[in-house]
Amino acid sequence: MALVKTNNHLVGVSFPQFAKTLGEQLRLHGPQNDLQALVAAPWFNGLTDYCQMDDIRPTPASVQYRTVRRVQTKSAANKRKRSVAKGWLNTEEAMAKIPATAQRSLTLPYLQLNSGSTGQHMRIFIEHGPLQSEPSSGRFNTYGLSSTATIPWF
């Protein structure tokens, strides 16, 4: 959530131990000055009670790269609402044509967060892309995720 508060689009995240869950390690990737600013922020002091943090280190010389992105699925209710709002269907048609079973469930690991705007619980499903030999530039969203920008994988 710190990246959300700072609105930083240069810092990406990865979960080096991911499998069925995201694992017990979170790694931040980005320019050293941006990482130092995150660590120096007042909110960060509270984290040291709950986690262990290593010093900021340079990326190893020989690495591969991958994207770490958010995957979202639309609920049946959201599909109905959108179909009605776009004028494609009326409310009754949407209820009949888009059953609750139309919702795709995800089995990816996820983060459980509280929405900053509504306070509601939400799951951010995370997918690590395939390994690549070359990095790809781009911007990270406020969760440190991107479907185009890669992070070094080590």
Coordinates of N, CA and C in Angstrom, one line a residue:
M1 N 0.8 -1.2 0.0 CA 0.0 0.0 0.0 C 0.9 1.3 0.0
A2 N 2.1 1.1 0.4 CA 3.0 2.3 0.4 C 3.2 2.9 -1.0
L3 N 3.2 2.0 -2.0 CA 3.3 2.5 -3.4 C 2.1 3.2 -3.8
V4 N 0.9 2.8 -3.3 CA -0.3 3.6 -3.6 C -0.2 5.0 -3.0
K5 N 0.3 5.1 -1.8 CA 0.4 6.4 -1.1 C 1.4 7.3 -1.8
T6 N 2.5 6.8 -2.3 CA 3.5 7.6 -2.9 C 3.3 7.8 -4.4
N7 N 2.3 7.0 -5.0 CA 2.0 7.1 -6.4 C 3.3 7.0 -7.3
N8 N 4.1 6.0 -6.9 CA 5.4 5.8 -7.6 C 5.2 4.7 -8.6
H9 N 5.5 5.0 -9.9 CA 5.3 4.1 -11.0 C 6.7 3.5 -11.5
L10 N 7.7 3.7 -10.7 CA 9.0 3.2 -11.1 C 9.5 2.0 -10.3
V11 N 8.7 1.6 -9.2 CA 9.0 0.5 -8.3 C 8.1 -0.6 -8.6
G12 N 8.7 -1.8 -8.9 CA 7.9 -3.0 -9.1 C 8.1 -4.0 -8.0
V13 N 7.2 -4.9 -7.9 CA 7.3 -6.0 -6.8 C 7.4 -7.3 -7.4
S14 N 8.0 -8.3 -6.7 CA 7.9 -9.7 -7.1 C 7.9 -10.5 -5.8
F15 N 7.5 -11.8 -6.0 CA 7.4 -12.7 -4.9 C 8.2 -13.9 -5.2
P16 N 9.5 -13.9 -4.9 CA 10.4 -15.0 -5.3 C 10.0 -16.4 -4.9
Q17 N 9.2 -16.6 -3.9 CA 8.9 -17.9 -3.4 C 7.5 -18.3 -3.8
F18 N 6.9 -17.6 -4.8 CA 5.5 -17.9 -5.1 C 5.3 -19.3 -5.6
A19 N 4.1 -19.9 -5.3 CA 3.7 -21.2 -5.8 C 2.2 -21.1 -5.7
K20 N 1.5 -21.9 -4.9 CA 0.1 -21.8 -4.7 C -0.2 -20.5 -3.9
T21 N 0.7 -20.1 -3.1 CA 0.6 -18.8 -2.4 C 1.7 -17.9 -2.9
L22 N 1.7 -16.7 -2.4 CA 2.8 -15.7 -2.8 C 4.1 -16.0 -2.1
G23 N 4.1 -16.8 -1.1 CA 5.3 -17.1 -0.3 C 5.5 -16.1 0.8
E24 N 6.7 -16.2 1.4 CA 7.0 -15.4 2.5 C 8.0 -14.2 2.2
Q25 N 8.3 -14.0 1.0 CA 9.2 -13.0 0.6 C 8.6 -12.0 -0.4
L26 N 8.8 -10.8 -0.2 CA 8.4 -9.7 -1.1 C 9.7 -9.0 -1.5
R27 N 9.9 -8.8 -2.8 CA 11.1 -8.1 -3.2 C 10.6 -6.8 -4.0
L28 N 11.2 -5.7 -3.7 CA 11.0 -4.4 -4.4 C 12.1 -4.2 -5.4
H29 N 11.8 -3.7 -6.6 CA 12.7 -3.5 -7.6 C 12.5 -2.0 -8.1
G30 N 13.6 -1.3 -8.3 CA 13.5 0.0 -8.8 C 14.8 0.8 -8.6
P31 N 14.8 2.1 -9.0 CA 15.9 2.9 -8.9 C 16.3 3.1 -7.4
Q32 N 17.5 3.1 -7.1 CA 18.0 3.1 -5.7 C 17.4 4.3 -4.9
N33 N 17.3 5.5 -5.5 CA 16.7 6.6 -4.8 C 15.3 6.5 -4.5
D34 N 14.5 5.8 -5.3 CA 13.1 5.5 -5.1 C 12.9 4.5 -3.9
L35 N 13.8 3.5 -3.9 CA 13.7 2.5 -2.9 C 14.1 3.1 -1.5
Q36 N 15.1 4.0 -1.6 CA 15.6 4.6 -0.3 C 14.5 5.5 0.2
A37 N 13.7 6.2 -0.7 CA 12.6 7.1 -0.2 C 11.5 6.2 0.4
L38 N 11.2 5.0 -0.1 CA 10.2 4.2 0.5 C 10.7 3.7 1.9
V39 N 11.9 3.3 2.0 CA 12.4 2.9 3.3 C 12.5 4.0 4.3
A40 N 12.7 5.2 3.9 CA 12.8 6.4 4.8 C 11.4 6.9 5.2
A41 N 10.4 6.5 4.6 CA 9.0 7.0 4.9 C 8.6 6.6 6.3
P42 N 7.9 7.5 7.0 CA 7.5 7.2 8.4 C 6.7 5.9 8.6
W43 N 5.9 5.5 7.6 CA 5.1 4.3 7.8 C 6.0 3.1 7.8
F44 N 7.2 3.1 7.3 CA 8.0 2.0 7.1 C 8.5 1.5 8.5
N45 N 8.7 2.3 9.4 CA 9.2 1.9 10.7 C 8.4 0.9 11.4
G46 N 7.1 1.0 11.2 CA 6.1 0.0 11.8 C 6.3 -1.4 11.2
L47 N 6.8 -1.5 10.0 CA 7.0 -2.8 9.3 C 8.1 -3.6 10.0
T48 N 9.1 -3.0 10.5 CA 10.2 -3.7 11.1 C 9.8 -4.6 12.3
D49 N 8.6 -4.3 12.9 CA 8.1 -5.2 13.9 C 7.6 -6.5 13.4
Y50 N 7.2 -6.5 12.1 CA 6.5 -7.7 11.5 C 7.4 -8.4 10.5
C51 N 8.4 -7.8 10.0 CA 9.2 -8.5 8.9 C 10.6 -8.1 9.0
Q52 N 11.4 -8.9 8.3 CA 12.9 -8.7 8.3 C 13.2 -8.1 6.9
M53 N 14.0 -7.1 6.9 CA 14.4 -6.4 5.7 C 15.9 -6.4 5.5
D54 N 16.3 -6.7 4.3 CA 17.7 -6.6 3.9 C 18.0 -5.2 3.4
D55 N 19.3 -4.9 3.3 CA 19.7 -3.7 2.8 C 19.4 -3.6 1.3
I56 N 19.3 -2.5 0.7 CA 19.1 -2.3 -0.8 C 20.4 -2.8 -1.4
R57 N 20.3 -3.7 -2.4 CA 21.4 -4.2 -3.1 C 21.3 -4.1 -4.6
P58 N 22.4 -4.0 -5.3 CA 22.2 -4.0 -6.8 C 21.7 -5.4 -7.3
T59 N 21.2 -5.3 -8.5 CA 20.7 -6.5 -9.1 C 21.9 -7.4 -9.5
P60 N 21.9 -8.7 -9.3 CA 23.0 -9.5 -9.7 C 23.2 -9.4 -11.2
A61 N 24.4 -9.7 -11.7 CA 24.8 -9.5 -13.1 C 24.1 -10.4 -14.0
S62 N 23.9 -11.6 -13.7 CA 23.2 -12.6 -14.6 C 21.9 -13.0 -14.1
V63 N 20.8 -12.3 -14.7 CA 19.5 -12.6 -14.3 C 18.6 -12.8 -15.5
Q64 N 17.4 -13.3 -15.3 CA 16.4 -13.3 -16.3 C 15.3 -12.3 -15.8
Y65 N 14.3 -12.1 -16.6 CA 13.3 -11.0 -16.4 C 11.9 -11.6 -16.5
R66 N 10.9 -11.0 -15.9 CA 9.6 -11.5 -16.0 C 8.6 -10.4 -15.6
T67 N 7.4 -10.4 -16.1 CA 6.4 -9.5 -15.6 C 5.7 -10.1 -14.4
V68 N 5.2 -9.2 -13.5 CA 4.4 -9.6 -12.4 C 3.2 -8.7 -12.5
R69 N 2.0 -9.3 -12.8 CA 0.9 -8.5 -13.1 C -0.4 -8.9 -12.3
R70 N -1.3 -8.0 -12.3 CA -2.6 -8.3 -11.7 C -3.5 -8.9 -12.7
V71 N -4.3 -9.9 -12.2 CA -5.3 -10.5 -13.1 C -6.6 -10.3 -12.4
Q72 N -7.5 -9.8 -13.2 CA -8.9 -9.5 -12.7 C -9.9 -10.3 -13.4
T73 N -10.9 -10.7 -12.7 CA -12.1 -11.4 -13.4 C -13.3 -10.6 -13.0
K74 N -14.2 -10.5 -14.0 CA -15.4 -9.7 -13.8 C -16.4 -10.6 -13.2
S75 N -17.1 -10.2 -12.1 CA -18.2 -10.9 -11.5 C -19.4 -10.9 -12.4
A76 N -20.3 -11.9 -12.2 CA -21.5 -11.9 -13.0 C -22.3 -10.6 -12.8
A77 N -22.3 -10.1 -11.5 CA -23.0 -8.9 -11.2 C -22.5 -7.7 -12.0
N78 N -21.1 -7.6 -12.1 CA -20.5 -6.5 -12.8 C -20.8 -6.6 -14.3
K79 N -20.8 -7.9 -14.9 CA -21.1 -8.1 -16.3 C -22.5 -7.6 -16.6
R80 N -23.5 -8.0 -15.7 CA -24.9 -7.6 -15.9 C -25.0 -6.0 -15.8
K81 N -24.3 -5.4 -14.8 CA -24.4 -4.0 -14.7 C -23.9 -3.3 -15.9
R82 N -22.8 -3.8 -16.4 CA -22.1 -3.1 -17.6 C -23.0 -3.3 -18.8
S83 N -23.6 -4.5 -19.0 CA -24.5 -4.8 -20.2 C -25.7 -3.9 -20.2
V84 N -26.2 -3.6 -19.0 CA -27.4 -2.7 -18.9 C -26.9 -1.3 -19.1
A85 N -25.8 -0.9 -18.5 CA -25.3 0.5 -18.7 C -25.0 0.8 -20.1
K86 N -24.5 -0.1 -20.9 CA -24.2 0.1 -22.3 C -25.4 0.0 -23.2
G87 N -26.5 -0.4 -22.6 CA -27.7 -0.6 -23.4 C -27.8 -1.8 -24.2
W88 N -26.9 -2.8 -24.0 CA -26.9 -4.0 -24.7 C -28.1 -4.9 -24.3
L89 N -28.4 -4.8 -23.0 CA -29.5 -5.6 -22.4 C -30.3 -4.8 -21.4
N90 N -31.6 -5.2 -21.2 CA -32.3 -4.5 -20.1 C -32.0 -5.4 -18.8
T91 N -32.5 -5.0 -17.7 CA -32.2 -5.7 -16.4 C -32.6 -7.1 -16.4
E92 N -33.9 -7.3 -16.9 CA -34.4 -8.7 -16.9 C -33.6 -9.6 -17.9
E93 N -33.2 -9.1 -19.0 CA -32.4 -9.9 -20.0 C -31.0 -10.2 -19.4
A94 N -30.5 -9.2 -18.7 CA -29.1 -9.4 -18.2 C -29.2 -10.5 -17.1
M95 N -30.2 -10.5 -16.3 CA -30.4 -11.5 -15.2 C -30.5 -12.9 -15.9
A96 N -31.3 -13.0 -17.0 CA -31.5 -14.3 -17.6 C -30.3 -14.8 -18.4
K97 N -29.6 -13.9 -19.1 CA -28.5 -14.2 -20.0 C -27.2 -14.4 -19.3
I98 N -27.0 -13.7 -18.2 CA -25.7 -13.8 -17.5 C -25.9 -14.4 -16.1
P99 N -25.9 -15.7 -16.1 CA -26.1 -16.4 -14.8 C -24.9 -16.3 -13.9
A100 N -25.1 -16.6 -12.6 CA -24.0 -16.5 -11.6 C -22.8 -17.4 -12.0
T101 N -23.1 -18.5 -12.7 CA -22.1 -19.4 -13.1 C -21.2 -18.9 -14.3
A102 N -21.6 -17.7 -14.8 CA -20.7 -17.1 -15.8 C -19.5 -16.5 -15.3
Q103 N -19.4 -16.4 -14.0 CA -18.2 -15.9 -13.3 C -17.0 -16.9 -13.3
R104 N -15.9 -16.4 -13.8 CA -14.7 -17.3 -13.8 C -14.0 -17.2 -12.5
S105 N -13.6 -18.3 -11.9 CA -12.9 -18.2 -10.6 C -11.4 -18.4 -10.9
L106 N -10.6 -17.7 -10.1 CA -9.2 -17.7 -10.3 C -8.6 -18.6 -9.2
T107 N -7.5 -19.3 -9.6 CA -6.8 -20.1 -8.6 C -5.4 -19.5 -8.4
L108 N -5.1 -18.3 -8.8 CA -3.8 -17.7 -8.7 C -3.6 -17.2 -7.2
P109 N -2.4 -17.1 -6.8 CA -2.2 -16.5 -5.4 C -2.6 -15.1 -5.4
Y110 N -2.9 -14.6 -4.3 CA -3.4 -13.2 -4.2 C -3.0 -12.5 -2.9
L111 N -3.1 -11.2 -3.0 CA -2.9 -10.3 -1.8 C -4.3 -9.9 -1.3
Q112 N -4.5 -9.9 0.0 CA -5.8 -9.5 0.5 C -5.6 -8.0 1.1
L113 N -6.2 -7.1 0.5 CA -6.0 -5.7 0.9 C -7.4 -5.0 1.2
N114 N -7.3 -3.9 1.8 CA -8.5 -3.0 2.0 C -8.4 -1.9 1.0
S115 N -9.5 -1.6 0.4 CA -9.6 -0.5 -0.6 C -9.4 0.8 0.2
G116 N -8.5 1.6 -0.4 CA -8.3 2.9 0.2 C -9.5 3.9 0.1
S117 N -10.3 3.7 -1.0 CA -11.4 4.6 -1.2 C -12.7 4.1 -0.5
T118 N -12.9 2.8 -0.6 CA -14.2 2.2 0.0 C -14.0 1.5 1.3
G119 N -12.8 1.1 1.6 CA -12.6 0.3 2.8 C -12.9 -1.1 2.7
Q120 N -13.4 -1.5 1.6 CA -13.8 -2.9 1.4 C -12.6 -3.8 1.2
H121 N -12.8 -5.1 1.6 CA -11.7 -6.1 1.4 C -11.7 -6.4 -0.1
M122 N -10.5 -6.6 -0.6 CA -10.4 -7.0 -2.0 C -9.2 -7.9 -2.2
R123 N -9.3 -8.7 -3.2 CA -8.2 -9.6 -3.5 C -7.5 -9.1 -4.8
I124 N -6.2 -9.0 -4.7 CA -5.4 -8.7 -5.9 C -4.7 -10.0 -6.3
F125 N -5.2 -10.6 -7.4 CA -4.6 -11.8 -7.9 C -3.4 -11.5 -8.7
I126 N -2.3 -12.3 -8.4 CA -1.0 -12.0 -9.0 C -0.6 -13.2 -9.9
E127 N -0.1 -12.8 -11.1 CA 0.5 -13.8 -12.0 C 1.9 -13.4 -12.4
H128 N 2.8 -14.3 -12.2 CA 4.2 -14.1 -12.7 C 4.3 -14.6 -14.1
G129 N 4.7 -13.8 -15.0 CA 4.8 -14.1 -16.4 C 6.0 -15.1 -16.7
P130 N 6.1 -15.5 -17.9 CA 7.3 -16.4 -18.3 C 8.6 -15.7 -18.2
L131 N 9.6 -16.5 -17.9 CA 11.0 -15.9 -17.9 C 11.4 -15.4 -19.3
Q132 N 12.1 -14.3 -19.3 CA 12.6 -13.7 -20.6 C 14.1 -13.4 -20.4
S133 N 14.8 -13.4 -21.5 CA 16.2 -13.1 -21.4 C 16.5 -11.6 -21.4
E134 N 15.6 -10.8 -21.9 CA 15.8 -9.3 -22.0 C 14.7 -8.6 -21.2
P135 N 15.1 -7.4 -20.6 CA 14.1 -6.7 -19.9 C 13.2 -5.9 -20.8
S136 N 12.0 -5.5 -20.3 CA 11.1 -4.8 -21.1 C 10.7 -3.6 -20.3
S137 N 10.8 -2.4 -20.8 CA 10.5 -1.2 -20.1 C 9.0 -0.9 -20.0
G138 N 8.6 0.0 -19.1 CA 7.2 0.3 -18.9 C 7.0 0.9 -17.5
R139 N 5.8 1.1 -17.2 CA 5.5 1.7 -15.8 C 4.8 0.6 -15.0
F140 N 4.9 0.7 -13.7 CA 4.2 -0.2 -12.8 C 3.0 0.6 -12.2
N141 N 2.0 -0.2 -11.9 CA 0.8 0.5 -11.3 C 1.1 0.8 -9.8
T142 N 0.2 1.3 -9.1 CA 0.4 1.7 -7.7 C 0.6 0.5 -6.8
Y143 N 0.4 -0.7 -7.3 CA 0.7 -1.9 -6.5 C 2.0 -2.5 -6.9
G144 N 2.7 -1.8 -7.8 CA 4.0 -2.3 -8.2 C 4.0 -3.4 -9.2
L145 N 2.8 -3.5 -9.9 CA 2.6 -4.6 -10.9 C 2.5 -4.0 -12.3
S146 N 2.8 -4.8 -13.3 CA 2.7 -4.4 -14.7 C 2.6 -5.6 -15.6
S147 N 1.8 -5.4 -16.7 CA 1.7 -6.5 -17.7 C 2.8 -6.3 -18.8
T148 N 3.5 -5.1 -18.7 CA 4.5 -4.9 -19.8 C 5.9 -4.7 -19.2
A149 N 6.1 -4.0 -18.1 CA 7.4 -3.8 -17.5 C 7.8 -5.0 -16.8
T150 N 9.1 -5.4 -17.0 CA 9.6 -6.6 -16.3 C 10.4 -6.2 -15.1
I151 N 10.6 -7.2 -14.2 CA 11.5 -7.0 -13.0 C 12.6 -8.1 -13.2
P152 N 13.7 -7.8 -12.7 CA 14.8 -8.9 -12.7 C 14.4 -10.0 -11.8
W153 N 14.6 -11.2 -12.3 CA 14.2 -12.4 -11.5 C 15.4 -13.1 -11.0
F154 N 15.6 -13.1 -9.7 CA 16.8 -13.8 -9.1 C 16.4 -14.3 -7.7

